[in-house]
mmCIF file of C-alpha atoms in Angstrom:
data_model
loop_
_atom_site.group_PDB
_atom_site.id
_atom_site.type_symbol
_atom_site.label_atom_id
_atom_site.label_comp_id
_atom_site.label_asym_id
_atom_site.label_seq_id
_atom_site.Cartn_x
_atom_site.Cartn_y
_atom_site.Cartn_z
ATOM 1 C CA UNK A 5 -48.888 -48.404 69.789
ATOM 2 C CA UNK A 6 -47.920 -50.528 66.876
ATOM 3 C CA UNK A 7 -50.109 -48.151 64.513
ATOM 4 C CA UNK A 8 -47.935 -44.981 65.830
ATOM 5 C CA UNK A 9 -44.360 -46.877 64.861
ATOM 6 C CA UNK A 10 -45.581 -47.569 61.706
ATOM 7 C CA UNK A 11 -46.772 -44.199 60.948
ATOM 8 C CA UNK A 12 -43.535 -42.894 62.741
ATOM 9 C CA UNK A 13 -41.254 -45.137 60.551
ATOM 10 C CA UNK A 14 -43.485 -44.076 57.273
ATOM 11 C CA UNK A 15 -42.723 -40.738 58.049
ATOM 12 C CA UNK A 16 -39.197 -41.160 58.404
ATOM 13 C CA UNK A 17 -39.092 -43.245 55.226
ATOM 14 C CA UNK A 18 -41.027 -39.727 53.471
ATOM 15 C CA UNK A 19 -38.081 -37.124 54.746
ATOM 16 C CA UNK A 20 -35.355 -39.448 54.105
ATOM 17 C CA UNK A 21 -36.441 -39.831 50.625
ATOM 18 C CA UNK A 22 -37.694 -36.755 50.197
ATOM 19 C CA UNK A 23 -34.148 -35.467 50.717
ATOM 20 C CA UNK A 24 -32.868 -37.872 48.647
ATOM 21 C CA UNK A 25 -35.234 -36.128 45.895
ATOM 22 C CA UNK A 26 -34.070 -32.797 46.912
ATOM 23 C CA UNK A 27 -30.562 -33.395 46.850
ATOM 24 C CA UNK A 28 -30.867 -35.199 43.435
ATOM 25 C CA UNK A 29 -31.980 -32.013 42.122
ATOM 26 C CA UNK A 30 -30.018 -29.673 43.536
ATOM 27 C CA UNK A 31 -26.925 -32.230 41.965
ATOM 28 C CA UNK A 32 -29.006 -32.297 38.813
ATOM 29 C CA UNK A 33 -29.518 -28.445 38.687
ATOM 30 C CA UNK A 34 -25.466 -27.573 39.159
ATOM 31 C CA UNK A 35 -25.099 -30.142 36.608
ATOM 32 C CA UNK A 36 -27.504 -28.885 34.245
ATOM 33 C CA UNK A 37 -25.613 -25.053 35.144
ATOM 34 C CA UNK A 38 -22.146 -26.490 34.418
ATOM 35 C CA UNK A 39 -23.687 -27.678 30.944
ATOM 36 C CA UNK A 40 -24.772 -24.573 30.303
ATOM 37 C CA UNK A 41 -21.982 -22.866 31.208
ATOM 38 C CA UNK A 42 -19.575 -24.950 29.178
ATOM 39 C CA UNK A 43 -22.426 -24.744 25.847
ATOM 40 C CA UNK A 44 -21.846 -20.830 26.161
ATOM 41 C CA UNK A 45 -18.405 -21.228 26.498
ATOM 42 C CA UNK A 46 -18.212 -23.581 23.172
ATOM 43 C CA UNK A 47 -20.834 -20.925 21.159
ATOM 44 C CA UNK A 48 -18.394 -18.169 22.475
ATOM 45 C CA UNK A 49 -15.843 -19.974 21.046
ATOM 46 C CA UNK A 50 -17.224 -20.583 17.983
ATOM 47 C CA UNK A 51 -18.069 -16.863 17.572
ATOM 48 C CA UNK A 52 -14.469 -15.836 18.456
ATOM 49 C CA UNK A 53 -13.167 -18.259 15.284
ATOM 50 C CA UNK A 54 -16.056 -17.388 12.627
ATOM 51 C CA UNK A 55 -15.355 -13.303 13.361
ATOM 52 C CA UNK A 56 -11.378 -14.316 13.213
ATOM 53 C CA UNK A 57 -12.163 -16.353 10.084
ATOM 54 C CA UNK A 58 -13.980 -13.487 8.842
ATOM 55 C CA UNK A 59 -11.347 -10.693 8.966
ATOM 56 C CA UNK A 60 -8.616 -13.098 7.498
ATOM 57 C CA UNK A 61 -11.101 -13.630 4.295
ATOM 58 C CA UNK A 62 -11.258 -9.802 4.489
ATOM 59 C CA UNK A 63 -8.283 -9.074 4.826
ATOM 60 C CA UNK A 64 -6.682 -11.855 1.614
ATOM 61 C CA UNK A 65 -9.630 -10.125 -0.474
ATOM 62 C CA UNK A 66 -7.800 -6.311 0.148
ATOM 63 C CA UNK A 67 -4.453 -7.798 -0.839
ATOM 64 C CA UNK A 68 -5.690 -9.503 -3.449
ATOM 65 C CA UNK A 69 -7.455 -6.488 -5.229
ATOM 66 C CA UNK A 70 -4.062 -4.850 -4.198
ATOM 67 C CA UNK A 71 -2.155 -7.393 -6.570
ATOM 68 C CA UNK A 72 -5.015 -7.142 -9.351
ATOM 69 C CA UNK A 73 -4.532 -3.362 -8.834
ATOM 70 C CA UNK A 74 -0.578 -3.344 -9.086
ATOM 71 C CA UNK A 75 -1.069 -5.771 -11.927
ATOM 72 C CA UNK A 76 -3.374 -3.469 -13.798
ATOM 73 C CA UNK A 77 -0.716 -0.772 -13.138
ATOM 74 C CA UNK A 78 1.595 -2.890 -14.370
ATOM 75 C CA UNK A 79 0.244 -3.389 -17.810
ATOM 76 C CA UNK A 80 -0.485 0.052 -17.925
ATOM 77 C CA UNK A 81 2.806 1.142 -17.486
ATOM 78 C CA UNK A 82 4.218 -1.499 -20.161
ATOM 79 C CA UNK A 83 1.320 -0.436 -22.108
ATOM 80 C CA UNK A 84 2.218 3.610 -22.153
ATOM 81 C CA UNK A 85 6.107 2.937 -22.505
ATOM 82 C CA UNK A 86 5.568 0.563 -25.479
ATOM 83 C CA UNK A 87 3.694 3.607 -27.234
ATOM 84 C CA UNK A 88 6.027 6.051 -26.444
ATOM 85 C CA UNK A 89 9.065 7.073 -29.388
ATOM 86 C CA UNK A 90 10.263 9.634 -27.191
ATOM 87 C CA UNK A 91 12.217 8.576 -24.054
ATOM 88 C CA UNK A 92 12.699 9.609 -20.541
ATOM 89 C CA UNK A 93 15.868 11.482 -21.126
ATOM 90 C CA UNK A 94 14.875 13.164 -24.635
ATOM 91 C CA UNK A 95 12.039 14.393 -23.438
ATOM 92 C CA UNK A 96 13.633 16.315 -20.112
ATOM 93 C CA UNK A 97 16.022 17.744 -22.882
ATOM 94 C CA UNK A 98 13.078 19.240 -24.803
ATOM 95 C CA UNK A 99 12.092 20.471 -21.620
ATOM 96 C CA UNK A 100 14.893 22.226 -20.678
ATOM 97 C CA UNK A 101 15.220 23.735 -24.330
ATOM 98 C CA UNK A 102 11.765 24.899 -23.705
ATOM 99 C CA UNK A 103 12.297 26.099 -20.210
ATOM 100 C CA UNK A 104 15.782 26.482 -18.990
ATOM 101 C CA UNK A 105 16.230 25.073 -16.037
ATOM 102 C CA UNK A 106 17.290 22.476 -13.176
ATOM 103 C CA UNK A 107 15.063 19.208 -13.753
ATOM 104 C CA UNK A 108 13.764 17.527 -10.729
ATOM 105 C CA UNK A 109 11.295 14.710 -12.179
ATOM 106 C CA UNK A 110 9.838 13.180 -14.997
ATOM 107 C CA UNK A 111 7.006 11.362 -15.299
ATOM 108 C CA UNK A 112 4.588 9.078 -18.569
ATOM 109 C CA UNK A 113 1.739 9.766 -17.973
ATOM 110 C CA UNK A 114 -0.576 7.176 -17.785
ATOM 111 C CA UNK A 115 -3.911 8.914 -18.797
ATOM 112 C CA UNK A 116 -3.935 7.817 -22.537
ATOM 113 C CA UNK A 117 -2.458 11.233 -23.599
ATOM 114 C CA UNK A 118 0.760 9.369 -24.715
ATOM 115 C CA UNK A 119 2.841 12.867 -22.837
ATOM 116 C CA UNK A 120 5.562 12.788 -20.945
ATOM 117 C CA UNK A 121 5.488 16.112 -17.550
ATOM 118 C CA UNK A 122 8.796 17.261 -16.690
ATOM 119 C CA UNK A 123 9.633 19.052 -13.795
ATOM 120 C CA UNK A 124 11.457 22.381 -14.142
ATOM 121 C CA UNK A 125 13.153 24.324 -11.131
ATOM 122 C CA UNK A 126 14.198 27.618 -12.676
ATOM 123 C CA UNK A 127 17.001 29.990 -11.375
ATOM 124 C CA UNK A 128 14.659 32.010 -8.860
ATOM 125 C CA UNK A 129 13.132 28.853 -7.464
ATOM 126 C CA UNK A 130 9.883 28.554 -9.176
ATOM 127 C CA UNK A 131 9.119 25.241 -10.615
ATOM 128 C CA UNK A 132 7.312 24.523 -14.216
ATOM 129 C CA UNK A 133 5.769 21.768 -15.501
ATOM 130 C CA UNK A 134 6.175 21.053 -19.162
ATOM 131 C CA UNK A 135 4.624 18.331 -20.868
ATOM 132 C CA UNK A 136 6.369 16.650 -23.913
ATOM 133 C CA UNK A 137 4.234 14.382 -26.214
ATOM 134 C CA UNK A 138 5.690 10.959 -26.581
ATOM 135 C CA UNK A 139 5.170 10.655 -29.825
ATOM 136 C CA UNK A 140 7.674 13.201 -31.655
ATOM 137 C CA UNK A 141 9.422 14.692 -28.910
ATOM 138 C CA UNK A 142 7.310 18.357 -29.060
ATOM 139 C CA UNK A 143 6.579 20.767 -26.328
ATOM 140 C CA UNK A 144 2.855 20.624 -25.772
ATOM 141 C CA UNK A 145 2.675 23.413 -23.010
ATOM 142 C CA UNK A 146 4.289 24.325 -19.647
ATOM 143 C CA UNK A 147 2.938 25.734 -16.880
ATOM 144 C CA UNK A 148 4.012 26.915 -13.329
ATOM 145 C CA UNK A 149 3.696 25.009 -10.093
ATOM 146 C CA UNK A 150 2.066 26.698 -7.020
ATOM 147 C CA UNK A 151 4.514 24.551 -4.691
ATOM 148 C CA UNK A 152 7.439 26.497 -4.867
ATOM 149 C CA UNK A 153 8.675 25.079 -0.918
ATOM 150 C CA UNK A 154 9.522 21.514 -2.725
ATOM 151 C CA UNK A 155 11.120 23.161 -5.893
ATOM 152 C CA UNK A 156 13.707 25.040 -3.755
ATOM 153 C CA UNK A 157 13.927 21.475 -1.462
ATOM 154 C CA UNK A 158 14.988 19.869 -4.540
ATOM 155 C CA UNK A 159 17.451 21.980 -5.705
ATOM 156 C CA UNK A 160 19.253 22.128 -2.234
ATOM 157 C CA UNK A 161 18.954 18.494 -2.454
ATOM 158 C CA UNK A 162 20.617 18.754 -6.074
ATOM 159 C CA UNK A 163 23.640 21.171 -5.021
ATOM 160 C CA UNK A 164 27.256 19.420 -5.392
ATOM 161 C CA UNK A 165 25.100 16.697 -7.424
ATOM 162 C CA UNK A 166 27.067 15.342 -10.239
ATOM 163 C CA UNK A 167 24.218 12.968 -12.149
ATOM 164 C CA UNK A 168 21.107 15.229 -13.030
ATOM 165 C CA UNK A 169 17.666 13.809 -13.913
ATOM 166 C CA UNK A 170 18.622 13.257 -17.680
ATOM 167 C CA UNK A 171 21.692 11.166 -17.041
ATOM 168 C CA UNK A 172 20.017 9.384 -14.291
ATOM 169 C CA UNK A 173 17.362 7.996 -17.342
ATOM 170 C CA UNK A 174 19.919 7.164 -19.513
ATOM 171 C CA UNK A 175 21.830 5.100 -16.825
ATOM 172 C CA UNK A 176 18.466 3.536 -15.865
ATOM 173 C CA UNK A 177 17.573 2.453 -19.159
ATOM 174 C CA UNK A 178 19.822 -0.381 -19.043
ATOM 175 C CA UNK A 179 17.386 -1.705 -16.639
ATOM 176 C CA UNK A 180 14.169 -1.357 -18.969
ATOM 177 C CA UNK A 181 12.206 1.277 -20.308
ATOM 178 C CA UNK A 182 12.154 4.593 -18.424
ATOM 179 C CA UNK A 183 8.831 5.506 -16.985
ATOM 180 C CA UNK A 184 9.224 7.803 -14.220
ATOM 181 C CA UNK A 185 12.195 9.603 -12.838
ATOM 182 C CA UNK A 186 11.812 11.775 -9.434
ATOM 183 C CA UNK A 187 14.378 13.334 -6.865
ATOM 184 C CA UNK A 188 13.974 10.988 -3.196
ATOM 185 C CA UNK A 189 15.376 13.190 -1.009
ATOM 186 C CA UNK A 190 14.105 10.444 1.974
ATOM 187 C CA UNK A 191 17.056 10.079 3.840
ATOM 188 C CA UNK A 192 20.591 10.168 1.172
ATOM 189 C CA UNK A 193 19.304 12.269 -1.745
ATOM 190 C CA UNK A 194 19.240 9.622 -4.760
ATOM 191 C CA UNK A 195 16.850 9.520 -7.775
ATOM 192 C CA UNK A 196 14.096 7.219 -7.927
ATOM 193 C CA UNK A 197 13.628 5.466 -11.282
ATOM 194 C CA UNK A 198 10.921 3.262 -12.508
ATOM 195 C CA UNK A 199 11.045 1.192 -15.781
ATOM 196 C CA UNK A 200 9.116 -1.410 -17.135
ATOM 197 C CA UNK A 201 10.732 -4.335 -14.878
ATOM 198 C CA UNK A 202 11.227 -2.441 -11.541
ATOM 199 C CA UNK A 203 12.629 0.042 -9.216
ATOM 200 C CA UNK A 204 15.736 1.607 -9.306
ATOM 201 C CA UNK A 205 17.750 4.016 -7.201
ATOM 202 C CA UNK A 206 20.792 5.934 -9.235
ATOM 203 C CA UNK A 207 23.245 7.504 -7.021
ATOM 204 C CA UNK A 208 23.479 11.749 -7.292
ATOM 205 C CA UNK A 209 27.299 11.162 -7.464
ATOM 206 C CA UNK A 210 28.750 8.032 -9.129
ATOM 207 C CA UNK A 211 25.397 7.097 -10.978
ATOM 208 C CA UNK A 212 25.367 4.080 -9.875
ATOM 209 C CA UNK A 213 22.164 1.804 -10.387
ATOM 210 C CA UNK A 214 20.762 -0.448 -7.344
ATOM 211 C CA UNK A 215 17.424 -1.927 -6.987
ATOM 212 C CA UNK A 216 15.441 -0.098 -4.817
ATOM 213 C CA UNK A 217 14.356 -2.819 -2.194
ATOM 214 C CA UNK A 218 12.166 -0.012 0.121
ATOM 215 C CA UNK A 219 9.377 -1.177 -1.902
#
C-alpha cells in the first residue's frame, strides 16, 4: 500500500513538473517570437533610414552637378561676352540692315564661334535667323526658320509695343554685358534679358529694368 502512494505521489511530482517544463517553454517560445519580431522590426528600420539616407546623398549629388553645371555656364557666358567687340544691340542693327525686319531675340552663342543669331520676323510672318560675328559687327549668313507659328506669336505679342529688342539691350546693359535677349510672352509680354551678372525683365512699354526673380 505504502509502495502504491509513493509511486502515486512520484507520478504526480512527474506531471506537475512536467507542466512546469511545458509551460516554461511555451513562455520561452513567445518570448523568443516577440524578440524576433522586434529584431525584424529594428532591421526594417534600419533599411527604411539607409534607402532614405541613400536618396538624400542622391539627390545633394544632382544639385550639386546642377551648381557645377550653372557654374560652368556661367564662365562660359563671361567667357563669350568678354570676347565679343560687337554688342547685343549693334549686332540686331546689322541684322535688320541685312534683313529688314521686326526683331524678336538675340542670342551669343556659346559654341566658340564668337557670333551673335538674331531673330528676324519679316512683314509676311516668316522669321530669319541671321548670325552676326562678334568680332567686327559683319553679317555671316541668314537663313529662314521653319517655325513660322512662334514668329507670327511674337509679333502679336510686339503690336502697340513701344521698346523693341534693340532698345531693350541698350537699357539692359546698364546691368552688365548683354548676352541674350528674347520676347517672354509667359503671362505680360516683357523681354527677357541676360547679362553677365543676371536676369532681367525690360518692360515692352516704359523700358523699365527689374530683376527677373522667376528664376
Amino acid at each position: 500500500m505504502k509502495r502504491n502512494i509513493v509511486i502515486a505521489t512520484v507520478a504526480a511530482a512527474a506531471l506537475i513538473g512536467g507542466g512546469t517544463v511545458a509551460a516554461y517553454a511555451a513562455a520561452g517560445d513567445d518570448d523568443g517570437a516577440a524578440t524576433q519580431r522586434q529584431s525584424s522590426v529594428r532591421i526594417s528600420d534600419d533599411r527604411d533610414d539607409s534607402a532614405d539616407d541613400a536618396a538624400e546623398d542622391r539627390a545633394d549629388d544632382r544639385d550639386d552637378k546642377r551648381d557645377d553645371n550653372r557654374d560652368d555656364d556661367s564662365v562660359e557666358v563671361r567667357s563669350d561676352a568678354a570676347g565679343a567687340k560687337v554688342t547685343a544691340a549693334d549686332a540686331i542693327a546689322a541684322a535688320l540692315k541685312h534683313t529688314p525686319g521686326t526683331a524678336v531675340g538675340a542670342d551669343l552663342d556659346d559654341d566658340g564661334s564668337r557670333a551673335w543669331e538674331v531673330g528676324v520676323v519679316k512683314g509676311d510672318g516668316t522669321e530669319h535667323d541671321v548670325r552676326v560675328s562678334a568680332s567686327d559687327g559683319k553679317v555671316l549668313g541668314a537663313h529662314r526658320d521653319d517655325d513660322d507659328d512662334d514668329a507670327r506669336e511674337d509679333l502679336a505679342a510686339l503690336k502697340g509695343a513701344d521698346v523693341d529688342a534693340r532698345e531693350a539691350a541698350v537699357a539692359a546693359a546698364a546691368k552688365g554685358t548683354v548676352t541674350d535677349v528674347d520676347l517672354d510672352d509667359d503671362g505680360p509680354a516683357a523681354w527677357s534679358v541676360e547679362t553677365t551678372k543676371g536676369e532681367w525683365k525690360v518692360d515692352l512699354g516704359t523700358g523699365k529694368v527689374t530683376q527677373d526673380l522667376d528664376d
